[in-house]
Tab-separated table of C-alpha atoms in Angstrom:
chain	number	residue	atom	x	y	z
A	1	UNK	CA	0.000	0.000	0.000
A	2	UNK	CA	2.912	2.118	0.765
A	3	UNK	CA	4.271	2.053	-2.323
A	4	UNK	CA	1.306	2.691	-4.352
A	5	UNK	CA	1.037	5.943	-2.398
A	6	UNK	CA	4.547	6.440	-2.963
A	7	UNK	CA	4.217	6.143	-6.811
A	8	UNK	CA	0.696	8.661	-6.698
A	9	UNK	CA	2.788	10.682	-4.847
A	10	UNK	CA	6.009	11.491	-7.482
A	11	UNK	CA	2.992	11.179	-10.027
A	12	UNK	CA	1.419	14.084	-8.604
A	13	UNK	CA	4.657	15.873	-7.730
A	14	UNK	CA	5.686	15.416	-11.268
A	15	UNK	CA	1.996	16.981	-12.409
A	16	UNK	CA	2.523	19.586	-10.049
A	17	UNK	CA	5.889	20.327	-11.899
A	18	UNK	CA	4.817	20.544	-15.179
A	19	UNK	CA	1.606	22.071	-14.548
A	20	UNK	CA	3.841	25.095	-12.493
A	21	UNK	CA	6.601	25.014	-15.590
A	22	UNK	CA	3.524	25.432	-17.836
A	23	UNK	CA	2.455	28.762	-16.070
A	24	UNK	CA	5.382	30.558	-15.447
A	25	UNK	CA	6.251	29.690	-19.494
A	26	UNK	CA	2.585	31.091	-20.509
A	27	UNK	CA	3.465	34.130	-17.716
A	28	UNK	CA	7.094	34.849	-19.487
A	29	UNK	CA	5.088	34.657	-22.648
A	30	UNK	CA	2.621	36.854	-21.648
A	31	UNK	CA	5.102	39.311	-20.811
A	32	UNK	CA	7.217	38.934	-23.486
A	33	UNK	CA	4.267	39.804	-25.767
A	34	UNK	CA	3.512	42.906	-23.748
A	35	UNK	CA	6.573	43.907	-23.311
A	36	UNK	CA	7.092	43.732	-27.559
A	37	UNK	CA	3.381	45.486	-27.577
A	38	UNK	CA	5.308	48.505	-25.684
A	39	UNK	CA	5.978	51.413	-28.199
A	40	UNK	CA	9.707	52.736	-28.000
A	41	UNK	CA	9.648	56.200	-27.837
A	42	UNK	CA	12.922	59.130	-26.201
A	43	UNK	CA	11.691	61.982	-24.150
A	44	UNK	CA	14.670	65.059	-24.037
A	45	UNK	CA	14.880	66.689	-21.072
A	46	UNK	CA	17.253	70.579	-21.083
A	47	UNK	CA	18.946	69.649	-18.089
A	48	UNK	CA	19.917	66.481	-15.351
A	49	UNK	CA	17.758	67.078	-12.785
A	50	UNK	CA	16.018	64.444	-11.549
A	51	UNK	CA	13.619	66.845	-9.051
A	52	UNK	CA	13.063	69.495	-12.177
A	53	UNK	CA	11.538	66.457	-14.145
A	54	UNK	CA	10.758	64.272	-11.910
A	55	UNK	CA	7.530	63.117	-13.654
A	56	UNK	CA	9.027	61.715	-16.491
A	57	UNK	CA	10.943	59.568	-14.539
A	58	UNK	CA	8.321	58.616	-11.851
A	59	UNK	CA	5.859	57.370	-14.976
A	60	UNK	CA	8.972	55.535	-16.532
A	61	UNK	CA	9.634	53.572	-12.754
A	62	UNK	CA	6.377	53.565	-11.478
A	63	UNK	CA	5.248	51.716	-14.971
A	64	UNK	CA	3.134	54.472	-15.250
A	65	UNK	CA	4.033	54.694	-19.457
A	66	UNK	CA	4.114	51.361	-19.941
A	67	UNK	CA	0.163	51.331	-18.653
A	68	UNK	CA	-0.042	53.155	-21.475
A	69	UNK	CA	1.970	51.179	-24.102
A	70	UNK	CA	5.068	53.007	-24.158
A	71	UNK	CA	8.759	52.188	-23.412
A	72	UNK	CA	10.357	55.755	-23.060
A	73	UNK	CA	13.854	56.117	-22.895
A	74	UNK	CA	14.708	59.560	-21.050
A	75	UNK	CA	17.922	61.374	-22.365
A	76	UNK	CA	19.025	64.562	-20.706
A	77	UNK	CA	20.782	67.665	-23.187
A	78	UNK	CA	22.062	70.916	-22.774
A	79	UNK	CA	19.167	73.133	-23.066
A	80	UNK	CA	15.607	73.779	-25.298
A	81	UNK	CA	17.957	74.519	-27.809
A	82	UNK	CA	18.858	71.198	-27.954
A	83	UNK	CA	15.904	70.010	-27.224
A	84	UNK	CA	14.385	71.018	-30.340
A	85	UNK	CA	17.283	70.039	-32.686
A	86	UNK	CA	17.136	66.676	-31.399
A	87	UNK	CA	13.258	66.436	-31.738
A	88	UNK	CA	14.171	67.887	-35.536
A	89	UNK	CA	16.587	65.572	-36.397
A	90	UNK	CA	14.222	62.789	-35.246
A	91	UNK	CA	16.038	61.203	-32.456
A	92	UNK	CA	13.429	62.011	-30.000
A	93	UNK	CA	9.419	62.377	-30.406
A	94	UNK	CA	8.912	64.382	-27.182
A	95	UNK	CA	10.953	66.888	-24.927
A	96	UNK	CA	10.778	69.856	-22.589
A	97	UNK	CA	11.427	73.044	-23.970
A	98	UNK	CA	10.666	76.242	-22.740
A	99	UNK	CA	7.961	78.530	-25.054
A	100	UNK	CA	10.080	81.380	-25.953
A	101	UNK	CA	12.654	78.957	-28.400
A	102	UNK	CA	9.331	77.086	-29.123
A	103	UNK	CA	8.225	80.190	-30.431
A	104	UNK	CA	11.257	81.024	-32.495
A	105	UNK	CA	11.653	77.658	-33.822
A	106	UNK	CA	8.133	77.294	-35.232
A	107	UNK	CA	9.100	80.944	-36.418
A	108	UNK	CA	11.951	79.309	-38.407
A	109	UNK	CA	9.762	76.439	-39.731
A	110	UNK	CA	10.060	73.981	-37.080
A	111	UNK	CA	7.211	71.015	-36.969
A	112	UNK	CA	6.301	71.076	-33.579
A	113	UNK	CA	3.611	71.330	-30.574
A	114	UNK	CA	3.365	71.905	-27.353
A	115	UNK	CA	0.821	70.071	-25.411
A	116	UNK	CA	1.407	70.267	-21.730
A	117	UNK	CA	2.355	72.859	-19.327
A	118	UNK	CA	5.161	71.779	-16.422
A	119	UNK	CA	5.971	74.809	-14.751
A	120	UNK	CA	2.701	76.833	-15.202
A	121	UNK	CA	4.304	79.628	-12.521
A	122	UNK	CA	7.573	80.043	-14.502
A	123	UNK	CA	11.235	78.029	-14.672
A	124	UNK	CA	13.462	80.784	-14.129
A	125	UNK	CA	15.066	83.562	-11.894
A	126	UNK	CA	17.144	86.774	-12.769
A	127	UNK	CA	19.269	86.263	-9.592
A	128	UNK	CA	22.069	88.916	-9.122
A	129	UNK	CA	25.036	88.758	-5.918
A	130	UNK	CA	23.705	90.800	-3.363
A	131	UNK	CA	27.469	91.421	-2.721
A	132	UNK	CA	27.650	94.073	-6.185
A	133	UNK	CA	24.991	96.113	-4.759
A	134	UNK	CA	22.701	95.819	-7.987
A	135	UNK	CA	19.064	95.395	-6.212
A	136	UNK	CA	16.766	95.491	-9.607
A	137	UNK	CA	16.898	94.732	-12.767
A	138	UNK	CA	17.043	98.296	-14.662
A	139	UNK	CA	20.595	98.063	-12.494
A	140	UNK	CA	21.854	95.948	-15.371
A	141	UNK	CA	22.208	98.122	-17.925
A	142	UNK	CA	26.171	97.933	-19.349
A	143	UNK	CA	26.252	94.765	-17.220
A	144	UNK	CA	27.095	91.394	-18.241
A	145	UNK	CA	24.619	88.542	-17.655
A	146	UNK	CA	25.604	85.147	-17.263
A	147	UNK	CA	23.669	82.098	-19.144
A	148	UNK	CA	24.267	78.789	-19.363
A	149	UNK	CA	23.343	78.073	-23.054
A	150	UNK	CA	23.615	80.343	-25.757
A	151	UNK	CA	20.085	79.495	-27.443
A	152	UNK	CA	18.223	77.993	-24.069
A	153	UNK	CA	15.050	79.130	-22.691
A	154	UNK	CA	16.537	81.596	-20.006
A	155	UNK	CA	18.263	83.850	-23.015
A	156	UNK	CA	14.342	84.656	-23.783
A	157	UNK	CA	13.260	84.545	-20.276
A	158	UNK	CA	15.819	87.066	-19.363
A	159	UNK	CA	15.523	89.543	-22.363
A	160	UNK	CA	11.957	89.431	-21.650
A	161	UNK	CA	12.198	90.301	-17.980
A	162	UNK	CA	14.744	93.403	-19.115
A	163	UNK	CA	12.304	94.570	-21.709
A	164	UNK	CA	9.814	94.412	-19.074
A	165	UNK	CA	11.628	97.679	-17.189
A	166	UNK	CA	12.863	99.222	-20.185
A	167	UNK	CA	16.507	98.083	-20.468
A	168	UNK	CA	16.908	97.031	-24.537
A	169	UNK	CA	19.004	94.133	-25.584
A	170	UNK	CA	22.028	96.840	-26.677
A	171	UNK	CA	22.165	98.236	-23.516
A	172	UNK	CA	23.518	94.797	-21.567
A	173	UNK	CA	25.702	91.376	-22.899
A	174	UNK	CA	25.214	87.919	-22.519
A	175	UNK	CA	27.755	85.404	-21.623
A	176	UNK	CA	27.611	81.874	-22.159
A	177	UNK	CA	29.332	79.823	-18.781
A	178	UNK	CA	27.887	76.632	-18.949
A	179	UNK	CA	25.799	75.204	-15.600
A	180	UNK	CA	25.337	76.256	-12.362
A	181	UNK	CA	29.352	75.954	-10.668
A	182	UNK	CA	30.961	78.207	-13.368
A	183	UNK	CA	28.540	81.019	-12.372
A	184	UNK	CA	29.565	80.700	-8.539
A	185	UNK	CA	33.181	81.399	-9.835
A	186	UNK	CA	31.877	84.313	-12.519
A	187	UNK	CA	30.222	86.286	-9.962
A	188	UNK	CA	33.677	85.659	-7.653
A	189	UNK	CA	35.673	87.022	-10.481
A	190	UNK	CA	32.880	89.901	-11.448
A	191	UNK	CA	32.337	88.053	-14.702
A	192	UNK	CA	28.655	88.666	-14.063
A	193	UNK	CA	26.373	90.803	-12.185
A	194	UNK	CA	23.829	87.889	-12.919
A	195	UNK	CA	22.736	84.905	-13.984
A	196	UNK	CA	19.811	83.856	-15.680
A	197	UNK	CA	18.965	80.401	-13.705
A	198	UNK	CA	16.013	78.002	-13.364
A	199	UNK	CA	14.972	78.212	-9.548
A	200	UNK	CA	17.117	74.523	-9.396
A	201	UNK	CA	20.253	76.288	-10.766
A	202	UNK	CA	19.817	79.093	-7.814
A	203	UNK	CA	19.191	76.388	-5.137
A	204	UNK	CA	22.873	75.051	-6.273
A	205	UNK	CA	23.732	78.821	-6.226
A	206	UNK	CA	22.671	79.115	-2.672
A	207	UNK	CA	23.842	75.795	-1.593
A	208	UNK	CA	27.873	77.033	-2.823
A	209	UNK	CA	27.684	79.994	-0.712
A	210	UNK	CA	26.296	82.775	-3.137
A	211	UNK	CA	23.744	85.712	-1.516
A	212	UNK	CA	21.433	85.505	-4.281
A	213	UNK	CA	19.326	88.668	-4.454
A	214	UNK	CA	15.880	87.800	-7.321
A	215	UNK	CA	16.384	90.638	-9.763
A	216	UNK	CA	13.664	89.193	-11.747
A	217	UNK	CA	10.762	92.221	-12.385
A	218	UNK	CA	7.560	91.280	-10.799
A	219	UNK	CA	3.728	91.286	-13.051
A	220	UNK	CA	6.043	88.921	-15.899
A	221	UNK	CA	3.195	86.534	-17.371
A	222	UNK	CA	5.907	83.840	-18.092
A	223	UNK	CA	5.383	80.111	-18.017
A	224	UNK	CA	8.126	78.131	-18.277
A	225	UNK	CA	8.910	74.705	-19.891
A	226	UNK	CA	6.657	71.878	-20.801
A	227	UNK	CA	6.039	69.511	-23.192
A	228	UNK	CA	6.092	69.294	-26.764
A	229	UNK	CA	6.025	66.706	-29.486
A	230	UNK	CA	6.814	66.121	-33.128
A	231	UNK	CA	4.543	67.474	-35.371
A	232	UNK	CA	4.195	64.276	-37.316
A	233	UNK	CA	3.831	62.090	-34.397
A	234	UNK	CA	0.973	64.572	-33.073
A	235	UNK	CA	-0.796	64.150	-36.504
A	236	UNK	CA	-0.409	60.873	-37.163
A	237	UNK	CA	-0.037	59.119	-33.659
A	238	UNK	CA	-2.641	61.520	-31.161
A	239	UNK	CA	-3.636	57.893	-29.285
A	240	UNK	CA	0.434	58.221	-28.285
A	241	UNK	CA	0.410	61.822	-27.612
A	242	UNK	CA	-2.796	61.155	-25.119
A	243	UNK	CA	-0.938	58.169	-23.108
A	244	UNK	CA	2.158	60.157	-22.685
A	245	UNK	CA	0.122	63.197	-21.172
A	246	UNK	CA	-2.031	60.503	-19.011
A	247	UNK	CA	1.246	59.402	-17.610
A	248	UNK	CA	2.863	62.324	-16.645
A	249	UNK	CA	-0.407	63.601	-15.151
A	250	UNK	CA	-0.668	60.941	-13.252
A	251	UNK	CA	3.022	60.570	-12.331
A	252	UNK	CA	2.714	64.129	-11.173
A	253	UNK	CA	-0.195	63.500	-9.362
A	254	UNK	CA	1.337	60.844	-7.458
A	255	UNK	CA	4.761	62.831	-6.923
A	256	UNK	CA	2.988	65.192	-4.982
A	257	UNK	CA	0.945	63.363	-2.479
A	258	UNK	CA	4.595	60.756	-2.296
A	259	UNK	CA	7.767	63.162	-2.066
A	260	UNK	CA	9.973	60.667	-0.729
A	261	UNK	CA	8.848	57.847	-3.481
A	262	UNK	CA	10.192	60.555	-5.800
A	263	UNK	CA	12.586	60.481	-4.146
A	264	UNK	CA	13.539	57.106	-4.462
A	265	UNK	CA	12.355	57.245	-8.189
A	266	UNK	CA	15.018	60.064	-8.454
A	267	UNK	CA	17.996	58.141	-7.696
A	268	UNK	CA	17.907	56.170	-10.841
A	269	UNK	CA	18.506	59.286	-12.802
A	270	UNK	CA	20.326	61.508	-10.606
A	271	UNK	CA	22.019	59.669	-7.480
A	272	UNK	CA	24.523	62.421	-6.845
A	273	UNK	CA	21.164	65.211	-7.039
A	274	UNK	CA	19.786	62.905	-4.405
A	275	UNK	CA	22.197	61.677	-2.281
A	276	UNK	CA	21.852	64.840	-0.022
A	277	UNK	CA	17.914	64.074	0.937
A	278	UNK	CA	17.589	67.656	2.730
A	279	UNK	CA	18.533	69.588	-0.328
A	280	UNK	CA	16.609	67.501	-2.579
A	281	UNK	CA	13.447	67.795	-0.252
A	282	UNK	CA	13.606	71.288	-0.649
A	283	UNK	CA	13.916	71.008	-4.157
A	284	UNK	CA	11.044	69.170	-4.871
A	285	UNK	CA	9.053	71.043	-2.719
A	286	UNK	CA	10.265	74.307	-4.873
A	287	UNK	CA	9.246	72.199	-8.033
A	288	UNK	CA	5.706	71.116	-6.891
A	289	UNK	CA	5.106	74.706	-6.212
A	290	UNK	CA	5.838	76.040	-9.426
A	291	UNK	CA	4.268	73.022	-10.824
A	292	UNK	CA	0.727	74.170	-9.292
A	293	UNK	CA	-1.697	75.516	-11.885
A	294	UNK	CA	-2.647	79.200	-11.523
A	295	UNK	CA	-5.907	79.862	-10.845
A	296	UNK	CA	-8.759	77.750	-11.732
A	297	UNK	CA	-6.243	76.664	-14.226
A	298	UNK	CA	-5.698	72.570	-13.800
A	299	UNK	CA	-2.703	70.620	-14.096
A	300	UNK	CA	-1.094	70.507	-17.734
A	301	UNK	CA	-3.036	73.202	-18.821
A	302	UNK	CA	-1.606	76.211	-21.555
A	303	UNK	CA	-3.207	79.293	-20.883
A	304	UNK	CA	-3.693	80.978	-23.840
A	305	UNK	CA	-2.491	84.976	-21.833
A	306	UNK	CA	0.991	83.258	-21.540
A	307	UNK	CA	1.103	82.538	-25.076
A	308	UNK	CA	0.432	86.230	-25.600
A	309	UNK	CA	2.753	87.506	-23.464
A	310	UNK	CA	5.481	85.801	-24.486
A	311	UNK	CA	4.724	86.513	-28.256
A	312	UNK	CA	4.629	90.185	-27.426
A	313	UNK	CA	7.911	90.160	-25.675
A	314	UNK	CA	10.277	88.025	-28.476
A	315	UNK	CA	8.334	90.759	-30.595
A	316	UNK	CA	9.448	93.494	-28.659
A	317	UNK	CA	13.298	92.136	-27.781
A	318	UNK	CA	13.564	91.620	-31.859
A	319	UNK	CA	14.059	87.424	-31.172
A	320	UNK	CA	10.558	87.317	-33.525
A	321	UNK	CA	10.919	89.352	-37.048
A	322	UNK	CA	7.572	88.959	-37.436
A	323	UNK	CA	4.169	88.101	-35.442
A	324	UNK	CA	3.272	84.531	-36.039
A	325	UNK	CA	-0.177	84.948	-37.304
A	326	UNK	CA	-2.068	82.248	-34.820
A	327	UNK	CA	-0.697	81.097	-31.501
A	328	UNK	CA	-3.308	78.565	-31.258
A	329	UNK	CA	-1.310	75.926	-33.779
A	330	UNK	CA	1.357	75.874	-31.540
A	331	UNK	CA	-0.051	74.355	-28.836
A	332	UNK	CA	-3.117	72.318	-27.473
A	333	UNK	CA	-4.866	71.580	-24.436
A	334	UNK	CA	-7.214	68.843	-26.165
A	335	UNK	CA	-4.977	66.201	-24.067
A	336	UNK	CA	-4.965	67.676	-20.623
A	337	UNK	CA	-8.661	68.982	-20.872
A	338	UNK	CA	-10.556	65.762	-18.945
A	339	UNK	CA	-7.278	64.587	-16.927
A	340	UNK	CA	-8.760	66.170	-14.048
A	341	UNK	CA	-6.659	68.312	-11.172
């Protein structure tokens, strides 16, 4: 009798077995399959941070894009200059740039739109050294101001906020110094009297020892970067276009109700941005701030006033020759407009 239970017993264990080989090989299949379903797609990003653009990289870990049947590889440049050759030259169908070398691109021919808003309450500072004794910025007039890209987003942000108080694009010089740790030794060595930074450039600024005073004039209707895609893949792929902006609303979403799981998420793109947890907590916090839509305004959302204003200020600084005759092919709200807050 023993025996016979012995032999029903390796039977079954042998069933048991197969019948568990035969699942995990349909499960790696299954996977397999959805993992070839995933569309491969590069997102370019102006700069490393991992805090700045954090929801990129919270949809890409928390699976987030792949819920919505991408694979996106995130690649990190120097700048929206950048940004937009690459997305030219096709070796990326989405990035971040800022609207002002949006604007001039499209001016230039570029194929491109912008369909969600990051940083609805603006991207970047006119920060001066308290040290030079320059406390606004009309005080920059025969002054040199430091960028860190020649063709980036802050070159239009700061002619813009100089227009703004009457100081003309002849009356001031821009020099090009690369990121945030070559201005710290400019303003040492009275290169500059400021920089043009995003508010994570001044936090570095700060964090190296430098009294930053904001020069930047107040009532500026600026937005700063979001995100834009490839004219061709927004005419002929909109069902991509939707599930990228589904992903980084909800990746946003979740970054602000779960700091610390960004965090985490963070690491995988910028340890050395992390590794200090204080400064990065204070980061983030910065970025969810100037994340948060304006007014009844929700998440994602390109209000059609910041389009103007920026189109009347590359008017007035000479960066547009011409007006571009309607704003409203430039960018869309048709994928943020039942995302919710």
């Amino acid at each position: 009798m023993s025996n016979t239970y012995s032999k029903l017993a390796r039977t079954a264990s042998r069933w048991a077995t197969r019948i568990g080989m035969t699942v995990a090989a349909v499960a790696l299949t299954g996977n397999l399959v959805a993992a070839a379903e995933l569309k491969p797609v590069t997102v370019v990003l102006p700069g490393s941070s991992a805090m700045a653009w954090y929801p990129m990289i919270v949809a890409q870990q928390q699976g987030f894009f792949a819920e919505e049947g991408l694979d996106v590889t995130i690649k990190s440049l120097d700048g929206s200059g950048a940004v937009l050759q690459a997305m030219a030259a096709g070796r990326a169908e989405f990035g971040a740039p800022g609207p002002g070398p949006v604007l001039n691109a499209v001016a230039r021919g570029a194929d491109v739109k912008f369909f969600y808003n990051l940083f609805s309450r603006g991207l970047f500072v006119l920060a001066g050294d308290r040290n030079d004794g320059i406390t606004s910025a009309d005080g920059l007039r025969g002054k040199q101001i430091g960028v860190s890209t020649a063709d980036g987003a802050e070159v239009s942000f700061a002619r813009s906020a100089l227009s703004s108080v009457g100081v003309q694009p002849d009356e001031y010089k821009f020099v090009t110094i690369g990121q945030e740790g070559m201005a710290v030794t400019a303003f040492d060595r009275d290169t500059i009297h400021a920089f043009a930074a995003s508010f994570t450039g001044i936090a570095v600024l700060k964090d190296r020892g430098v009294d930053i005073i904001d020069l930047t004039p107040e009532g500026l209707d600026l937005f700063g970067n979001g995100l834009a895609v490839r004219g061709d893949i927004y005419r002929d792929s909109p069902e991509m276009v939707a599930g990228f902006a589904k992903a980084v609303h909800k990746a946003t979403t979740w970054g602000m109700k779960n700091p610390e799981g960004v965090l985490t998420d963070g690491e995988t793109y910028n340890p050395q941005e992390v590794e200090r947890r204080d400064y990065a907590r204070a980061l983030l916090d910065t970025v969810n701030q100037q994340y948060a839509p304006i007014g009844k305004n929700t998440l994602g959302f390109l209000p059609a006033s910041g389009w103007d204003a920026w189109h009347k200020s590359l008017l007035e600084t000479g960066e547009l020759d011409k007006p571009i005759e309607d704003l409203s092919t430039i960018y869309t709200n048709e994928f943020v407009e039942n995302l919710g807050e």
